Amino acid sequence: MSQPIQNRYEFLLFFDVQDGNPNGDPDSGNAPRVDPEDGHGLVSDVALKRRIRNYVQVARQGVPGFAIFVQHGTNLNRFIFEAHEKTPGGYTGTKTKDKVEAARRWMCENFFDVRTFGAVMSTGPNAGQVRGPVQITFARSLHPIFPAEVSVTRGAVAEDVKNAKTLEDYLRWEREQPEDELRTMGRKSLVPYGLYVARGFVSAHLAQGTGFSQEDLKLLVEALLNMFEHDRSASKGHMATRRLYLFQHVGTNPNNPENRRQAMLGCAPAHRLLDLGQVVFARLLDETRPPRRFADYAVKADPGRLPRGVRMLELDQWDEERFDAWMGGAHA
């Protein structure tokens, strides 16, 4: 794997939803998540990480080192067993400290989400625990949302016909039913519009323990900008990443031997970069009307307000050449 990153990063992610449910709450009938005190919409960090994982699976399928550990419908212990099997000595059934550590390293080397987000792998054969360098907050809408619940009709049923043993039994049952009995009613929850912001943190120090590299960071940024393009469904409506602001700590003096340490530790507290109104500004253009599209907002950054020793990249779509050029100019 490539060398772990040597700089601390933070990012601000703006995304929106139109006529969809960005993250249903299973404890509330899958209604959109809402802060009960102020009405602002919420999207969990788990939902965002799931979309990142899904994108990486699509974009790097079959590429060594970029497998996904937390997959839908799998037994995680299978991968942990494989880690023991493919490290020196194979699977022995014993959980010695050296063997667990070897399995942990193998998991980091082979699974993107393990070295990025970390994982608890102390189940089954045991590959220890990994604290990931990348952490993401719950996303919160800039303004209160007003979830709507609409009724829908399905023009068919899925009835268990008792004693049916042939196709003709099912056809006979259908002919005997009134037409109104062959359709069902349901409900869908949606948000007419919401612009959400999530905050992310990338620790260079934790990256040394997992091997999270500049190549991984590049893929993470690509995924943040493209993850909704491969996560379409009728229930989610139209979702899109609108802005991504990436902050890199580079140190205040490239010629000073202490600069490397400063770049890893950071040159400013995260809130100086991630609190709206510090470097990035977002406001509703017309406060008398509810927002219904991204153009109803003004979102912009003021690079002149960046703390000393911090650089910023603003993207509204994935641009590999621009990202590479920005990373290459870290000490310009």
Coordinates of C-alpha atoms in Angstrom, one line a residue:
M1 CA 0.0 0.0 0.0
S2 CA 1.0 3.7 -0.4
Q3 CA 2.5 5.8 2.4
P4 CA -0.1 7.0 4.9
I5 CA -1.1 10.7 4.6
Q6 CA 1.0 13.2 6.4
N7 CA -1.5 16.0 6.8
R8 CA -4.6 16.6 8.8
Y9 CA -7.8 17.3 6.8
E10 CA -11.4 18.4 7.5
F11 CA -14.3 18.7 5.0
L12 CA -17.7 20.3 4.7
L13 CA -20.2 18.4 2.6
F14 CA -23.3 20.1 1.2
F15 CA -26.0 17.8 -0.3
D16 CA -29.7 18.2 -0.9
V17 CA -32.9 16.1 -1.4
Q18 CA -35.9 17.0 -3.4
D19 CA -39.2 15.1 -3.0
G20 CA -37.6 12.2 -1.3
N21 CA -36.6 10.6 2.0
P22 CA -32.8 11.0 2.6
N23 CA -32.7 8.7 5.7
G24 CA -35.7 7.1 7.2
D25 CA -36.0 6.3 10.9
P26 CA -37.1 2.7 11.4
D27 CA -38.4 3.6 14.9
S28 CA -40.7 6.2 13.4
G29 CA -42.3 4.2 10.5
N30 CA -39.3 5.1 8.3
A31 CA -40.2 8.8 8.4
P32 CA -37.4 11.3 7.6
R33 CA -35.2 11.9 10.6
V34 CA -36.0 15.2 12.4
D35 CA -34.5 17.0 15.4
P36 CA -37.7 17.2 17.6
E37 CA -36.6 20.5 19.2
D38 CA -36.0 22.7 16.2
G39 CA -37.4 20.7 13.2
H40 CA -34.1 20.5 11.3
G41 CA -33.6 17.3 9.2
L42 CA -31.0 14.8 10.1
V43 CA -29.1 12.2 8.1
S44 CA -27.0 9.7 10.1
D45 CA -23.3 9.2 9.6
V46 CA -24.0 5.5 9.1
A47 CA -26.2 6.4 6.0
L48 CA -23.4 8.5 4.5
K49 CA -20.8 5.8 5.1
R50 CA -23.0 3.2 3.5
R51 CA -23.2 5.3 0.4
I52 CA -19.5 5.8 0.3
R53 CA -18.9 2.1 0.7
N54 CA -21.4 1.4 -2.1
Y55 CA -19.6 3.8 -4.4
V56 CA -16.2 2.3 -3.7
Q57 CA -17.6 -1.2 -4.4
V58 CA -18.8 0.0 -7.8
A59 CA -15.8 2.1 -8.7
R60 CA -13.0 -0.3 -7.5
Q61 CA -14.6 -3.7 -7.8
G62 CA -12.0 -6.3 -8.1
V63 CA -9.1 -4.0 -7.4
P64 CA -6.8 -5.4 -4.7
G65 CA -6.8 -3.4 -1.5
F66 CA -10.2 -1.8 -2.1
A67 CA -12.6 -4.5 -1.0
I68 CA -15.4 -3.6 1.4
F69 CA -15.7 -5.3 4.8
V70 CA -19.2 -4.2 5.8
Q71 CA -21.4 -5.5 3.0
H72 CA -25.1 -6.2 2.9
G73 CA -26.2 -9.7 3.8
T74 CA -22.7 -11.1 4.7
N75 CA -21.2 -12.7 7.8
L76 CA -18.4 -10.4 8.9
N77 CA -16.6 -13.3 10.6
R78 CA -16.0 -14.9 7.2
F79 CA -13.6 -12.1 6.3
I80 CA -12.0 -12.2 9.7
F81 CA -11.4 -15.9 9.3
E82 CA -9.9 -15.2 5.9
A83 CA -7.5 -12.7 7.5
H84 CA -6.3 -15.5 9.8
E85 CA -6.1 -18.0 7.0
K86 CA -4.0 -15.8 4.7
T87 CA -1.5 -14.6 7.3
P88 CA 1.6 -16.6 8.3
G89 CA 0.7 -19.8 10.1
G90 CA -2.9 -19.9 8.7
Y91 CA -5.9 -20.3 11.0
T92 CA -4.9 -22.1 14.1
G93 CA -7.9 -21.5 16.4
T94 CA -5.7 -19.7 18.9
K95 CA -6.0 -15.9 19.4
T96 CA -2.5 -14.9 20.3
K97 CA -1.6 -11.3 20.3
D98 CA 0.8 -11.6 17.4
K99 CA -1.8 -13.5 15.3
V100 CA -4.6 -11.1 16.0
E101 CA -2.3 -8.2 15.1
A102 CA -1.3 -9.9 11.8
A103 CA -5.0 -10.4 11.0
R104 CA -5.7 -6.7 11.9
R105 CA -3.0 -5.5 9.5
W106 CA -4.2 -7.8 6.7
M107 CA -7.7 -6.4 7.1
C108 CA -6.4 -2.8 6.9
E109 CA -4.4 -3.7 3.8
N110 CA -7.3 -5.3 1.9
F111 CA -10.4 -3.4 3.0
F112 CA -10.9 0.3 2.1
D113 CA -13.6 0.8 4.7
V114 CA -11.5 -0.7 7.5
R115 CA -8.5 1.5 7.0
T116 CA -10.8 4.5 6.4
F117 CA -13.6 4.3 9.0
G118 CA -12.2 1.6 11.3
A119 CA -14.0 -1.5 12.5
V120 CA -14.7 -3.7 15.5
M121 CA -13.3 -7.1 14.4
S122 CA -12.9 -8.8 17.8
T123 CA -15.7 -11.2 17.0
G124 CA -15.2 -14.8 15.8
P125 CA -11.6 -15.6 15.0
N126 CA -10.7 -12.0 16.2
A127 CA -8.8 -9.4 14.2
G128 CA -8.9 -6.8 17.0
Q129 CA -10.2 -3.3 16.6
V130 CA -9.3 -0.4 14.3
R131 CA -10.0 3.2 15.0
G132 CA -10.5 4.8 11.6
P133 CA -8.9 8.1 10.6
V134 CA -12.0 9.3 8.9
Q135 CA -15.0 10.3 11.0
I136 CA -18.3 12.0 9.8
T137 CA -20.9 13.7 11.8
F138 CA -24.7 13.5 11.4
A139 CA -25.8 15.8 8.6
R140 CA -28.2 18.6 9.5
S141 CA -30.4 20.6 7.2
L142 CA -29.8 24.4 7.1
H143 CA -33.5 25.1 7.7
P144 CA -36.3 23.2 9.3
I145 CA -37.9 20.5 7.0
F146 CA -41.6 19.7 6.8
P147 CA -41.9 16.0 6.1
A148 CA -45.0 15.0 4.1
E149 CA -46.8 11.7 4.0
V150 CA -48.6 10.7 0.9
S151 CA -50.9 7.8 0.1
V152 CA -50.0 5.4 -2.7
T153 CA -51.9 2.6 -4.4
R154 CA -50.4 -0.7 -5.6
G155 CA -52.6 -2.3 -8.3
A156 CA -51.8 -5.8 -7.1
V157 CA -51.7 -7.9 -3.9
A158 CA -49.3 -10.5 -2.5
E159 CA -51.8 -12.9 -0.9
D160 CA -51.0 -16.3 0.4
V161 CA -53.7 -18.4 -1.2
K162 CA -54.5 -21.3 1.1
N163 CA -54.4 -24.8 -0.4
A164 CA -53.2 -23.5 -3.7
K165 CA -51.2 -26.3 -5.4
T166 CA -51.3 -25.3 -9.1
L167 CA -51.2 -22.2 -11.2
E168 CA -54.9 -22.7 -12.0
D169 CA -55.7 -22.5 -8.3
Y170 CA -54.1 -19.0 -8.2
L171 CA -55.9 -17.9 -11.3
R172 CA -59.3 -19.2 -10.0
W173 CA -58.7 -17.3 -6.7
E174 CA -58.0 -14.0 -8.6
R175 CA -61.2 -14.4 -10.7
E176 CA -63.3 -14.9 -7.5
Q177 CA -62.1 -11.6 -5.9
P178 CA -63.7 -8.2 -6.3
E179 CA -61.5 -5.8 -8.2
D180 CA -61.1 -3.6 -5.1
E181 CA -59.6 -6.5 -3.2
L182 CA -56.8 -6.9 -5.7
R183 CA -55.0 -3.7 -4.8
T184 CA -53.5 -2.3 -1.6
M185 CA -52.9 1.1 -0.1
G186 CA -49.6 2.3 1.3
R187 CA -47.9 5.5 2.4
K188 CA -44.6 7.2 1.5
S189 CA -42.8 9.9 3.5
L190 CA -40.8 12.6 1.8
V191 CA -39.1 15.9 2.3
P192 CA -40.2 18.6 -0.3
Y193 CA -36.7 20.1 -0.1
G194 CA -33.8 20.1 2.3
L195 CA -30.1 21.3 2.0
Y196 CA -28.0 19.4 4.4
V197 CA -24.4 19.9 5.7
A198 CA -22.1 17.2 7.1
R199 CA -18.7 17.7 8.7
G200 CA -15.8 15.3 8.3
F201 CA -12.5 14.8 10.0
V202 CA -9.3 13.0 8.7
S203 CA -6.6 12.3 11.3
A204 CA -3.1 11.9 9.9
H205 CA -2.0 10.2 13.2
L206 CA -4.7 7.5 13.0
A207 CA -3.8 7.0 9.4
Q208 CA -0.4 5.8 10.4
G209 CA -2.0 2.9 12.1
T210 CA -4.3 1.9 9.3
G211 CA -2.3 2.8 6.2
F212 CA -4.9 5.4 5.0
S213 CA -3.1 6.9 2.0
Q214 CA -3.3 9.9 -0.4
E215 CA -4.8 7.4 -2.9
D216 CA -7.5 6.5 -0.3
L217 CA -8.2 10.2 0.4
K218 CA -8.6 10.8 -3.3
L219 CA -11.1 8.0 -3.6
L220 CA -12.9 9.3 -0.5
V221 CA -13.3 12.7 -2.1
E222 CA -14.4 11.1 -5.4
A223 CA -17.0 9.0 -3.5
L224 CA -18.4 12.0 -1.6
L225 CA -19.0 13.8 -4.8
N226 CA -20.5 10.9 -6.7
M227 CA -22.1 8.7 -4.1
F228 CA -25.7 9.8 -4.8
E229 CA -25.3 9.1 -8.5
H230 CA -25.3 5.3 -7.8
D231 CA -27.8 5.3 -5.0
R232 CA -31.0 6.1 -6.8
S233 CA -34.5 4.9 -5.8
A234 CA -38.0 6.3 -5.9
S235 CA -38.1 6.7 -2.1
K236 CA -35.0 8.9 -2.0
G237 CA -36.2 11.3 -4.6
H238 CA -33.5 13.5 -6.2
M239 CA -30.4 13.7 -4.0
A240 CA -27.1 15.3 -5.1
T241 CA -23.8 16.5 -3.6
R242 CA -23.7 20.3 -4.2
R243 CA -20.5 21.4 -2.7
L244 CA -17.5 19.9 -1.0
Y245 CA -14.9 22.0 0.8
L246 CA -11.7 20.2 1.7
F247 CA -9.3 21.7 4.2
Q248 CA -5.6 20.6 4.4
H249 CA -3.3 21.6 7.2
V250 CA 0.2 22.2 5.7
G251 CA 2.0 24.0 8.5
T252 CA 3.0 27.6 8.7
N253 CA 6.7 27.3 7.6
P254 CA 7.7 24.6 5.1
N255 CA 11.4 25.3 5.8
N256 CA 11.1 24.5 9.5
P257 CA 11.8 20.9 10.6
E258 CA 8.7 21.2 12.9
N259 CA 6.4 21.9 9.9
R260 CA 5.7 18.2 9.3
R261 CA 4.6 17.7 12.9
Q262 CA 2.5 20.8 12.7
A263 CA 0.8 19.6 9.4
M264 CA -0.1 16.3 11.1
L265 CA -1.4 18.0 14.3
G266 CA -3.2 20.8 12.5
C267 CA -2.8 24.6 12.4
A268 CA -6.3 25.5 13.7
P269 CA -9.2 23.9 15.6
A270 CA -11.8 22.2 13.4
H271 CA -14.6 24.6 14.3
R272 CA -12.6 27.5 12.8
L273 CA -13.0 25.8 9.5
L274 CA -16.3 23.9 9.7
D275 CA -18.6 26.3 11.5
L276 CA -20.7 28.2 8.9
G277 CA -19.8 31.8 9.0
Q278 CA -16.1 31.2 9.6
V279 CA -14.7 30.4 6.2
V280 CA -17.8 29.0 4.4
F281 CA -21.1 31.0 4.3
A282 CA -24.6 29.7 3.4
R283 CA -27.8 31.7 3.4
L284 CA -31.3 31.6 2.1
L285 CA -31.8 34.3 -0.6
D286 CA -35.4 34.9 0.2
E287 CA -36.4 34.3 3.8
T288 CA -40.1 34.8 3.1
R289 CA -40.4 31.6 1.0
P290 CA -39.5 28.0 1.9
P291 CA -36.5 26.7 -0.1
R292 CA -37.3 24.3 -2.9
R293 CA -34.0 24.1 -4.8
F294 CA -30.3 24.7 -4.4
A295 CA -30.5 27.9 -6.3
D296 CA -32.6 29.3 -3.4
Y297 CA -29.4 29.4 -1.4
A298 CA -26.1 31.3 -1.7
V299 CA -23.2 29.1 -0.7
K300 CA -19.7 30.5 -0.9
A301 CA -16.3 30.5 0.7
D302 CA -13.9 33.3 1.6
P303 CA -10.3 31.9 1.3
G304 CA -9.1 35.1 2.9
R305 CA -10.5 33.9 6.2
L306 CA -8.5 30.7 6.3
P307 CA -6.3 30.3 9.3
R308 CA -2.6 30.5 8.6
G309 CA -1.2 27.1 7.6
V310 CA -4.5 25.8 6.1
R311 CA -5.4 25.4 2.4
M312 CA -8.8 24.8 0.9
L313 CA -10.2 23.1 -2.2
E314 CA -13.8 23.7 -3.4
L315 CA -15.5 21.2 -5.7
D316 CA -19.0 20.9 -7.0
Q317 CA -18.2 17.8 -9.1
W318 CA -15.3 15.3 -9.2
D319 CA -12.3 16.7 -11.1
E320 CA -9.3 14.4 -10.9
E321 CA -6.9 16.7 -12.6
R322 CA -7.8 19.6 -10.4
F323 CA -7.6 17.5 -7.2
D324 CA -4.1 16.1 -8.2
A325 CA -2.9 19.6 -9.0
W326 CA -4.1 20.9 -5.7
M327 CA -2.5 18.1 -3.8
G328 CA 0.7 18.6 -5.7
G329 CA 0.8 22.3 -4.7
A330 CA 0.6 21.6 -0.9
H331 CA 3.8 23.6 -0.2
A332 CA 3.4 26.2 -2.9

